[in-house]
Amino acid sequence: MANGFMRAVLEQLQNGNLIVDVSQLLEAAPEATVNFFQDFDANISRLESILAQQLGRSRPRLRFRHIPSFLLHAVHHMKELRHDLVGCFLTFSGLVASMSSVKVAEFTRSFECSCGARKVVEAPVAEVRPPEAGCCGGCGGDSFKDLGGAMIDYQEIRLQDTGLQNCSHAQVVLCGELVSSCVPGDLVVVCGVLRARWPNWAPKKRLMVQLILDARDLHQLHEAPRRSLVAMPPAADPWQQRRQMVTSVAAHLHGLEVPKLAVLLVLLADDLTAPRQEESSRQHSHLLLLGDPGTGKSQLLQAAGQLAPHCVMTSASGTTRSGLTFSCVRDGAGWNLEVGALSMADGGVCCIDEFRHLPKEEKTALYEAMEQQSISVAKSGVACQLRARCSIIAAQSFVPNGQSLKELSGLADPLLSRFDLALALRSQGGNDEDVIASILNQCANSTNDFGCQSPGQVELDQLKGFIVAAKQSTLAESAYDASLLLEAYYRKLRRGSLGAVFSPRVLESLIRLSRAHARLMQHGSVQLEDAIAVIFLHQVAWKSHSPETEQVLLSHFGPGCPEQIQRLDMSSDITCRKDYEVVEGAVLWCLGFQDLKSEEPKDTGGRLKGGGDRGSTRAKSMCPKEPSGPSWQERSLFSPPERCATDQGSWSDGGDDHFLPQDDHPWVECDEDEHPWLRSIRLAAKRSHLIAFG
């Protein structure tokens, strides 16, 4: 080997590590480096033998990093591994699906001939047979004395492709420092030499050769592969831009804007900027889709899998507990730990179809994974904890004759409380004409398949890039009014007859969804708009499965309200600024916060950062700032809103009465029979004044 190449390698090994930076070798000896990797399998043995003599130590096992693409063969899918690539230096990525226990393998063995000559034989890690001395190079004899050999740590892992349509896998051998460098469920990139492992031969059995990768480096990808960061261009009306992104999810489905929005918020809920070791509560949201057959539940799962940077799809009808969590497989004297779908979806989304058919004992395995985002293993002498930091989107059909959410889903309360949102998709709706027209328009154009984008929608690749970029953005401290409104809404839900159902997890869910909506709107922090949109989404979701309960606060609107807002069904989404003003007015009035819009925001001390406060104790910084004029405590809950001449089109002015009755009477003179929801507000106000939120 060239002297310049050897000097460059020795300089990198002076600090005692065994990692070689190939980019520095290219600068020192470019031609020798290229020749070295062209025949890597033969040159690596010579290099390590020379280094063992010069360093005066046992033979080292080098690791190579920062290898340019022209020096190796990149494998995009593991199904491309073939016998003609044996001996080539390869690299590919995958999920660690299983891992064996750490063993000790023989690295080299020394022999002494009867003539006195000594011979050192290398034992490749891919071989299962012990090394043989062969013939002496001096006397030609075959009588040798075994002098023993050097040992090395040894471990095998199985990598699986990350693609939804690929189920191929590859066996990887880790030696030396690479042992225990990953855990099942990690997304890793590995490079090394592809070798053929010959098994022990047995009579009357066909000899099968197994392809394995002798790893020379491995590093983890703690999050999904980074795509080019894409930010949506600024728009005059951010709500219309939001509508374009929502309709781009499963573009062939019509009338399901609310489930599409819920899917987007679940994909955006994870905060990649939060330190994983400092998470006090889960960062991922979970979504449950209930519905009649043919309502698009499975199509929404497929859309989520296409948009998520990392997704694992499964069906409960063919899934066991070990398929979701883990299993231990006997491997000789030890055990191999094989992870299930939840750990393999770490850092991404796990979509489970036909969730209803999952047996009851299997559903209990989801409790820890959905809340603690981990899976505890204590079986067959193996005790560890696997990561399961993923969002779960489950879809199932209705249970017959069900009335409440628990009866419709057939799930236990502990499992239901772990879902941030539960949506009921019903086949009988009021927008059948729009659905029929949408299907006929798609079928009219034979070149337009279900996956294409219509004019005014966002391209799929652009939406993928936006999701990755938004999850990597950092949100500042949340606005004061947003925090105050979410707390008031949670207290309102707790007062009803089903108040016991709304545990503190509901407040944490509202906070996670508000932060996800802030990323969707490209806000720097959670604003009042985000809290209003999430409350409205939660109301639509609750009415979809429990329409007759007291928790449905927005049951009736005024005659000037847009039709899709009045319906409060799966198509009731905020499409423009005008729709938002209607929803904002309705939410603020129902919660008794008609003057909240005029309050000056104040720092909440990070109240909405992370997962919320389970105790729901108001800090001193939550006290509202005194505005000009009468204090907000002194104002009546039902005083008519002040007419604003400068804010045209607002819900509080007299120009466009979306929510107010079409007359000149203030709200206090509205007929309660025409607006039943107003009666509930007045009764709630008599029980507890707004100042009681303290």
mmCIF file with all atom_site columns, N, CA and C in Angstrom, residues 97-103 154-158 171 180 184 322 326-339 377-384 386:
data_model
loop_
_atom_site.group_PDB
_atom_site.id
_atom_site.type_symbol
_atom_site.label_atom_id
_atom_site.label_alt_id
_atom_site.label_comp_id
_atom_site.label_asym_id
_atom_site.label_entity_id
_atom_site.label_seq_id
_atom_site.pdbx_PDB_ins_code
_atom_site.Cartn_x
_atom_site.Cartn_y
_atom_site.Cartn_z
_atom_site.occupancy
_atom_site.B_iso_or_equiv
_atom_site.pdbx_formal_charge
_atom_site.auth_seq_id
_atom_site.auth_comp_id
_atom_site.auth_asym_id
_atom_site.auth_atom_id
_atom_site.pdbx_PDB_model_num
ATOM 1   N N  . ALA A 1 97  ? -35.431 -5.015  13.088 1.00 0.00 ? 97  ALA A N  1
ATOM 2   C CA . ALA A 1 97  ? -36.602 -5.819  13.413 1.00 0.00 ? 97  ALA A CA 1
ATOM 3   C C  . ALA A 1 97  ? -36.321 -6.843  14.506 1.00 0.00 ? 97  ALA A C  1
ATOM 4   N N  . SER A 1 98  ? -35.121 -7.369  14.570 1.00 0.00 ? 98  SER A N  1
ATOM 5   C CA . SER A 1 98  ? -34.776 -8.347  15.605 1.00 0.00 ? 98  SER A CA 1
ATOM 6   C C  . SER A 1 98  ? -33.295 -8.228  15.925 1.00 0.00 ? 98  SER A C  1
ATOM 7   N N  . MET A 1 99  ? -32.937 -8.723  17.095 1.00 0.00 ? 99  MET A N  1
ATOM 8   C CA . MET A 1 99  ? -31.547 -8.633  17.554 1.00 0.00 ? 99  MET A CA 1
ATOM 9   C C  . MET A 1 99  ? -31.251 -9.845  18.420 1.00 0.00 ? 99  MET A C  1
ATOM 10  N N  . SER A 1 100 ? -30.095 -10.441 18.180 1.00 0.00 ? 100 SER A N  1
ATOM 11  C CA . SER A 1 100 ? -29.684 -11.596 18.971 1.00 0.00 ? 100 SER A CA 1
ATOM 12  C C  . SER A 1 100 ? -28.940 -11.133 20.217 1.00 0.00 ? 100 SER A C  1
ATOM 13  N N  . SER A 1 101 ? -28.710 -12.042 21.116 1.00 0.00 ? 101 SER A N  1
ATOM 14  C CA . SER A 1 101 ? -27.906 -11.740 22.296 1.00 0.00 ? 101 SER A CA 1
ATOM 15  C C  . SER A 1 101 ? -26.439 -11.628 21.896 1.00 0.00 ? 101 SER A C  1
ATOM 16  N N  . VAL A 1 102 ? -25.655 -10.956 22.720 1.00 0.00 ? 102 VAL A N  1
ATOM 17  C CA . VAL A 1 102 ? -24.230 -10.764 22.435 1.00 0.00 ? 102 VAL A CA 1
ATOM 18  C C  . VAL A 1 102 ? -23.488 -12.078 22.682 1.00 0.00 ? 102 VAL A C  1
ATOM 19  N N  . LYS A 1 103 ? -22.702 -12.470 21.697 1.00 0.00 ? 103 LYS A N  1
ATOM 20  C CA . LYS A 1 103 ? -21.916 -13.695 21.791 1.00 0.00 ? 103 LYS A CA 1
ATOM 21  C C  . LYS A 1 103 ? -20.444 -13.366 21.583 1.00 0.00 ? 103 LYS A C  1
ATOM 22  N N  . TYR A 1 154 ? -19.641 -10.416 19.252 1.00 0.00 ? 154 TYR A N  1
ATOM 23  C CA . TYR A 1 154 ? -20.347 -10.751 18.020 1.00 0.00 ? 154 TYR A CA 1
ATOM 24  C C  . TYR A 1 154 ? -21.846 -10.670 18.269 1.00 0.00 ? 154 TYR A C  1
ATOM 25  N N  . GLN A 1 155 ? -22.573 -10.105 17.310 1.00 0.00 ? 155 GLN A N  1
ATOM 26  C CA . GLN A 1 155 ? -24.026 -9.974  17.426 1.00 0.00 ? 155 GLN A CA 1
ATOM 27  C C  . GLN A 1 155 ? -24.628 -9.886  16.026 1.00 0.00 ? 155 GLN A C  1
ATOM 28  N N  . GLU A 1 156 ? -25.822 -10.414 15.878 1.00 0.00 ? 156 GLU A N  1
ATOM 29  C CA . GLU A 1 156 ? -26.524 -10.365 14.603 1.00 0.00 ? 156 GLU A CA 1
ATOM 30  C C  . GLU A 1 156 ? -27.836 -9.613  14.767 1.00 0.00 ? 156 GLU A C  1
ATOM 31  N N  . ILE A 1 157 ? -28.152 -8.790  13.772 1.00 0.00 ? 157 ILE A N  1
ATOM 32  C CA . ILE A 1 157 ? -29.425 -8.075  13.727 1.00 0.00 ? 157 ILE A CA 1
ATOM 33  C C  . ILE A 1 157 ? -30.072 -8.327  12.372 1.00 0.00 ? 157 ILE A C  1
ATOM 34  N N  . ARG A 1 158 ? -31.372 -8.152  12.321 1.00 0.00 ? 158 ARG A N  1
ATOM 35  C CA . ARG A 1 158 ? -32.114 -8.294  11.065 1.00 0.00 ? 158 ARG A CA 1
ATOM 36  C C  . ARG A 1 158 ? -32.768 -6.959  10.743 1.00 0.00 ? 158 ARG A C  1
ATOM 37  N N  . GLN A 1 171 ? -29.755 -9.789  6.799  1.00 0.00 ? 171 GLN A N  1
ATOM 38  C CA . GLN A 1 171 ? -29.054 -10.159 8.019  1.00 0.00 ? 171 GLN A CA 1
ATOM 39  C C  . GLN A 1 171 ? -27.746 -9.383  8.084  1.00 0.00 ? 171 GLN A C  1
ATOM 40  N N  . SER A 1 180 ? -24.232 -3.876  20.240 1.00 0.00 ? 180 SER A N  1
ATOM 41  C CA . SER A 1 180 ? -25.157 -3.123  21.106 1.00 0.00 ? 180 SER A CA 1
ATOM 42  C C  . SER A 1 180 ? -25.189 -1.639  20.767 1.00 0.00 ? 180 SER A C  1
ATOM 43  N N  . PRO A 1 184 ? -33.803 -2.800  18.981 1.00 0.00 ? 184 PRO A N  1
ATOM 44  C CA . PRO A 1 184 ? -34.905 -3.082  18.058 1.00 0.00 ? 184 PRO A CA 1
ATOM 45  C C  . PRO A 1 184 ? -35.853 -1.896  17.934 1.00 0.00 ? 184 PRO A C  1
ATOM 46  N N  . SER A 1 322 ? -47.905 -10.286 20.012 1.00 0.00 ? 322 SER A N  1
ATOM 47  C CA . SER A 1 322 ? -46.480 -10.234 19.701 1.00 0.00 ? 322 SER A CA 1
ATOM 48  C C  . SER A 1 322 ? -46.231 -9.466  18.410 1.00 0.00 ? 322 SER A C  1
ATOM 49  N N  . PHE A 1 326 ? -43.832 -7.285  20.887 1.00 0.00 ? 326 PHE A N  1
ATOM 50  C CA . PHE A 1 326 ? -42.543 -7.948  20.758 1.00 0.00 ? 326 PHE A CA 1
ATOM 51  C C  . PHE A 1 326 ? -42.756 -9.448  20.900 1.00 0.00 ? 326 PHE A C  1
ATOM 52  N N  . SER A 1 327 ? -41.709 -10.184 20.593 1.00 0.00 ? 327 SER A N  1
ATOM 53  C CA . SER A 1 327 ? -41.696 -11.634 20.797 1.00 0.00 ? 327 SER A CA 1
ATOM 54  C C  . SER A 1 327 ? -40.257 -12.070 21.024 1.00 0.00 ? 327 SER A C  1
ATOM 55  N N  . CYS A 1 328 ? -40.072 -13.144 21.756 1.00 0.00 ? 328 CYS A N  1
ATOM 56  C CA . CYS A 1 328 ? -38.759 -13.728 22.018 1.00 0.00 ? 328 CYS A CA 1
ATOM 57  C C  . CYS A 1 328 ? -38.667 -15.074 21.302 1.00 0.00 ? 328 CYS A C  1
ATOM 58  N N  . VAL A 1 329 ? -37.641 -15.227 20.466 1.00 0.00 ? 329 VAL A N  1
ATOM 59  C CA . VAL A 1 329 ? -37.453 -16.428 19.658 1.00 0.00 ? 329 VAL A CA 1
ATOM 60  C C  . VAL A 1 329 ? -36.185 -17.122 20.122 1.00 0.00 ? 329 VAL A C  1
ATOM 61  N N  . ARG A 1 330 ? -36.281 -18.422 20.286 1.00 0.00 ? 330 ARG A N  1
ATOM 62  C CA . ARG A 1 330 ? -35.130 -19.204 20.736 1.00 0.00 ? 330 ARG A CA 1
ATOM 63  C C  . ARG A 1 330 ? -34.047 -19.217 19.669 1.00 0.00 ? 330 ARG A C  1
ATOM 64  N N  . ASP A 1 331 ? -32.801 -18.965 20.087 1.00 0.00 ? 331 ASP A N  1
ATOM 65  C CA . ASP A 1 331 ? -31.658 -18.980 19.190 1.00 0.00 ? 331 ASP A CA 1
ATOM 66  C C  . ASP A 1 331 ? -30.515 -19.722 19.881 1.00 0.00 ? 331 ASP A C  1
ATOM 67  N N  . GLY A 1 332 ? -30.510 -21.041 19.733 1.00 0.00 ? 332 GLY A N  1
ATOM 68  C CA . GLY A 1 332 ? -29.481 -21.834 20.386 1.00 0.00 ? 332 GLY A CA 1
ATOM 69  C C  . GLY A 1 332 ? -29.631 -21.762 21.889 1.00 0.00 ? 332 GLY A C  1
ATOM 70  N N  . ALA A 1 333 ? -28.559 -21.299 22.535 1.00 0.00 ? 333 ALA A N  1
ATOM 71  C CA . ALA A 1 333 ? -28.594 -21.176 23.988 1.00 0.00 ? 333 ALA A CA 1
ATOM 72  C C  . ALA A 1 333 ? -29.198 -19.858 24.451 1.00 0.00 ? 333 ALA A C  1
ATOM 73  N N  . GLY A 1 334 ? -29.424 -18.906 23.533 1.00 0.00 ? 334 GLY A N  1
ATOM 74  C CA . GLY A 1 334 ? -29.966 -17.605 23.909 1.00 0.00 ? 334 GLY A CA 1
ATOM 75  C C  . GLY A 1 334 ? -31.307 -17.341 23.264 1.00 0.00 ? 334 GLY A C  1
ATOM 76  N N  . TRP A 1 335 ? -31.688 -16.068 23.318 1.00 0.00 ? 335 TRP A N  1
ATOM 77  C CA . TRP A 1 335 ? -32.974 -15.640 22.787 1.00 0.00 ? 335 TRP A CA 1
ATOM 78  C C  . TRP A 1 335 ? -32.775 -14.435 21.888 1.00 0.00 ? 335 TRP A C  1
ATOM 79  N N  . ASN A 1 336 ? -33.557 -14.393 20.814 1.00 0.00 ? 336 ASN A N  1
ATOM 80  C CA . ASN A 1 336 ? -33.604 -13.231 19.937 1.00 0.00 ? 336 ASN A CA 1
ATOM 81  C C  . ASN A 1 336 ? -34.859 -12.429 20.243 1.00 0.00 ? 336 ASN A C  1
ATOM 82  N N  . LEU A 1 337 ? -34.694 -11.118 20.352 1.00 0.00 ? 337 LEU A N  1
ATOM 83  C CA . LEU A 1 337 ? -35.820 -10.219 20.616 1.00 0.00 ? 337 LEU A CA 1
ATOM 84  C C  . LEU A 1 337 ? -36.291 -9.634  19.296 1.00 0.00 ? 337 LEU A C  1
ATOM 85  N N  . GLU A 1 338 ? -37.528 -9.923  18.916 1.00 0.00 ? 338 GLU A N  1
ATOM 86  C CA . GLU A 1 338 ? -38.117 -9.412  17.690 1.00 0.00 ? 338 GLU A CA 1
ATOM 87  C C  . GLU A 1 338 ? -39.229 -8.435  18.052 1.00 0.00 ? 338 GLU A C  1
ATOM 88  N N  . VAL A 1 339 ? -39.167 -7.248  17.477 1.00 0.00 ? 339 VAL A N  1
ATOM 89  C CA . VAL A 1 339 ? -40.113 -6.182  17.820 1.00 0.00 ? 339 VAL A CA 1
ATOM 90  C C  . VAL A 1 339 ? -41.323 -6.252  16.906 1.00 0.00 ? 339 VAL A C  1
ATOM 91  N N  . VAL A 1 377 ? -40.291 -5.065  28.411 1.00 0.00 ? 377 VAL A N  1
ATOM 92  C CA . VAL A 1 377 ? -40.057 -6.466  28.074 1.00 0.00 ? 377 VAL A CA 1
ATOM 93  C C  . VAL A 1 377 ? -39.513 -7.162  29.319 1.00 0.00 ? 377 VAL A C  1
ATOM 94  N N  . ALA A 1 378 ? -40.154 -8.234  29.728 1.00 0.00 ? 378 ALA A N  1
ATOM 95  C CA . ALA A 1 378 ? -39.671 -9.070  30.827 1.00 0.00 ? 378 ALA A CA 1
ATOM 96  C C  . ALA A 1 378 ? -40.127 -10.494 30.529 1.00 0.00 ? 378 ALA A C  1
ATOM 97  N N  . LYS A 1 379 ? -39.337 -11.181 29.725 1.00 0.00 ? 379 LYS A N  1
ATOM 98  C CA . LYS A 1 379 ? -39.739 -12.501 29.259 1.00 0.00 ? 379 LYS A CA 1
ATOM 99  C C  . LYS A 1 379 ? -38.512 -13.295 28.868 1.00 0.00 ? 379 LYS A C  1
ATOM 100 N N  . SER A 1 380 ? -38.492 -14.578 29.241 1.00 0.00 ? 380 SER A N  1
ATOM 101 C CA . SER A 1 380 ? -37.429 -15.507 28.833 1.00 0.00 ? 380 SER A CA 1
ATOM 102 C C  . SER A 1 380 ? -36.049 -14.999 29.231 1.00 0.00 ? 380 SER A C  1
ATOM 103 N N  . GLY A 1 381 ? -35.968 -14.394 30.399 1.00 0.00 ? 381 GLY A N  1
ATOM 104 C CA . GLY A 1 381 ? -34.681 -13.895 30.856 1.00 0.00 ? 381 GLY A CA 1
ATOM 105 C C  . GLY A 1 381 ? -34.253 -12.595 30.216 1.00 0.00 ? 381 GLY A C  1
ATOM 106 N N  . VAL A 1 382 ? -35.106 -11.981 29.393 1.00 0.00 ? 382 VAL A N  1
ATOM 107 C CA . VAL A 1 382 ? -34.804 -10.708 28.736 1.00 0.00 ? 382 VAL A CA 1
ATOM 108 C C  . VAL A 1 382 ? -35.622 -9.628  29.420 1.00 0.00 ? 382 VAL A C  1
ATOM 109 N N  . ALA A 1 383 ? -34.967 -8.602  29.935 1.00 0.00 ? 383 ALA A N  1
ATOM 110 C CA . ALA A 1 383 ? -35.622 -7.480  30.607 1.00 0.00 ? 383 ALA A CA 1
ATOM 111 C C  . ALA A 1 383 ? -35.073 -6.185  30.032 1.00 0.00 ? 383 ALA A C  1
ATOM 112 N N  . CYS A 1 384 ? -35.926 -5.453  29.313 1.00 0.00 ? 384 CYS A N  1
ATOM 113 C CA . CYS A 1 384 ? -35.504 -4.182  28.722 1.00 0.00 ? 384 CYS A CA 1
ATOM 114 C C  . CYS A 1 384 ? -36.756 -3.367  28.432 1.00 0.00 ? 384 CYS A C  1
ATOM 115 N N  . LEU A 1 386 ? -38.444 -1.081  25.248 1.00 0.00 ? 386 LEU A N  1
ATOM 116 C CA . LEU A 1 386 ? -38.394 -0.690  23.845 1.00 0.00 ? 386 LEU A CA 1
ATOM 117 C C  . LEU A 1 386 ? -39.110 0.641   23.651 1.00 0.00 ? 386 LEU A C  1
#
